[in-house]
Coordinates of C-alpha atoms in Angstrom, one line a residue:
M1 CA -7.3 62.9 180.7
G2 CA -4.5 63.4 183.2
I3 CA -3.0 59.9 182.6
F4 CA -2.9 60.4 178.9
N5 CA -1.0 63.7 179.3
K6 CA 1.5 61.9 181.5
I7 CA 2.0 59.1 179.1
F8 CA 2.0 61.0 175.8
G9 CA 3.5 64.3 177.0
G10 CA 0.4 66.5 176.9
A11 CA 0.6 70.3 176.8
S12 CA 3.1 71.6 179.4
Q13 CA 5.4 74.6 179.5
P14 CA 6.4 75.7 176.0
K15 CA 10.1 74.8 175.4
E16 CA 12.3 77.9 175.2
E17 CA 13.8 78.2 171.7
K18 CA 17.6 78.0 171.6
I19 CA 19.2 80.3 169.0
L20 CA 22.6 79.1 167.8
P21 CA 25.1 81.6 166.4
W22 CA 24.8 80.3 162.8
V23 CA 26.8 81.9 160.1
P24 CA 25.1 81.2 156.7
L25 CA 27.5 79.4 154.4
T26 CA 26.2 80.3 150.9
A27 CA 29.2 80.8 148.7
V28 CA 32.3 78.9 147.6
S29 CA 34.4 82.0 148.3
Q30 CA 33.7 81.7 152.0
L31 CA 35.7 78.4 152.2
K32 CA 39.0 80.1 151.8
A33 CA 38.2 82.4 154.7
I34 CA 37.0 79.5 156.9
A35 CA 40.3 77.6 156.2
E36 CA 42.3 80.8 157.1
K37 CA 40.2 81.4 160.3
S38 CA 40.7 77.8 161.4
K39 CA 44.4 78.6 162.1
S40 CA 43.4 80.6 165.1
K41 CA 39.8 79.5 165.9
T42 CA 37.9 76.2 165.4
Q43 CA 35.4 76.3 162.5
I44 CA 32.4 74.0 162.3
I45 CA 30.3 73.4 159.3
F46 CA 26.8 71.8 159.6
K47 CA 25.6 70.6 156.2
H48 CA 21.8 70.2 156.3
S49 CA 19.2 68.9 153.9
T50 CA 15.9 70.8 154.5
R51 CA 13.9 68.1 152.8
C52 CA 15.2 65.2 154.9
G53 CA 13.4 64.0 158.0
I54 CA 16.6 62.5 159.5
S55 CA 18.5 65.7 158.9
K56 CA 15.8 67.7 160.6
M57 CA 15.9 65.3 163.6
V58 CA 19.7 65.4 163.8
I59 CA 19.9 69.2 163.6
N60 CA 17.2 69.6 166.4
Q61 CA 19.2 67.2 168.6
F62 CA 22.4 69.2 167.8
I63 CA 20.7 72.5 168.7
D64 CA 19.4 71.0 172.0
A65 CA 22.9 69.7 173.0
Y66 CA 25.0 72.6 171.6
N67 CA 27.0 74.5 174.2
L68 CA 26.6 78.2 173.5
D69 CA 29.8 78.9 175.4
L70 CA 32.0 77.2 172.8
N71 CA 34.5 79.5 171.2
V72 CA 34.0 78.5 167.6
D73 CA 32.5 79.8 164.4
L74 CA 29.5 77.8 163.5
Y75 CA 28.4 77.6 159.8
Y76 CA 25.1 76.4 158.5
L77 CA 25.0 75.1 154.9
D78 CA 21.6 74.5 153.3
L79 CA 23.0 72.0 150.8
L80 CA 19.9 72.0 148.6
N81 CA 20.0 75.7 148.0
Y82 CA 23.8 75.9 147.8
R83 CA 24.7 72.6 146.1
E84 CA 27.9 74.0 144.5
T85 CA 29.1 75.2 147.9
S86 CA 28.3 71.9 149.4
N87 CA 30.2 70.0 146.7
E88 CA 33.2 72.3 147.1
V89 CA 33.3 71.7 150.9
G90 CA 33.9 68.0 150.1
Y91 CA 36.7 68.8 147.6
K92 CA 38.4 71.5 149.7
F93 CA 38.4 69.6 153.0
Q94 CA 38.7 66.1 151.5
V95 CA 35.5 64.5 153.0
M96 CA 33.0 62.4 151.2
H97 CA 29.6 64.2 151.0
Q98 CA 27.0 63.0 153.5
S99 CA 23.7 64.6 154.7
P100 CA 23.4 65.7 157.4
Q101 CA 27.1 66.2 158.1
L102 CA 29.3 68.0 160.6
L103 CA 32.9 69.0 159.9
V104 CA 35.2 70.4 162.6
I105 CA 38.1 72.3 161.0
K106 CA 41.4 73.3 162.7
N107 CA 44.6 74.5 161.0
E108 CA 43.0 74.2 157.6
V109 CA 42.1 70.5 158.0
V110 CA 39.1 68.5 159.1
V111 CA 40.0 67.0 162.5
V112 CA 36.7 65.2 162.9
H113 CA 33.6 64.7 160.8
A114 CA 30.4 62.7 161.2
S115 CA 27.1 62.2 159.6
H116 CA 23.6 61.3 160.7
G117 CA 23.3 60.2 164.3
A118 CA 27.0 60.2 164.8
I119 CA 27.1 64.0 164.6
N120 CA 25.7 64.2 168.2
E121 CA 28.3 61.8 169.5
I122 CA 31.2 64.2 168.7
D123 CA 32.6 65.8 171.9
L124 CA 33.0 69.3 170.4
P125 CA 34.8 70.9 173.4
K126 CA 37.6 68.3 172.8
F127 CA 38.3 70.0 169.5
V128 CA 38.1 73.7 170.5

């Protein structure tokens, strides 16, 4: 049994759950405040589809790699439950809708955005 555990990653120490400082993005009215805050602090929006396997994989990778010491506001948008807000994000910040999608906002504009696997290639500290 020992060889199978080594090959297939059998039960070992449970992985410690990492809790990110998510701010729920649930209303269109929050977007004006996000734009305003971006003048003094980087704002990040993670648009997530709770029904998409790729989105689930990407958000898990994002959580694993995320540096908790970043001085940013980090918003989580469940785009299925808050479709109107998700649509307005695209209009307000002039980005085409994708899922999953990450937007980094400074001085009221998106300085970088990515979707799918490219999300985890963004060097976030570079934009703080």
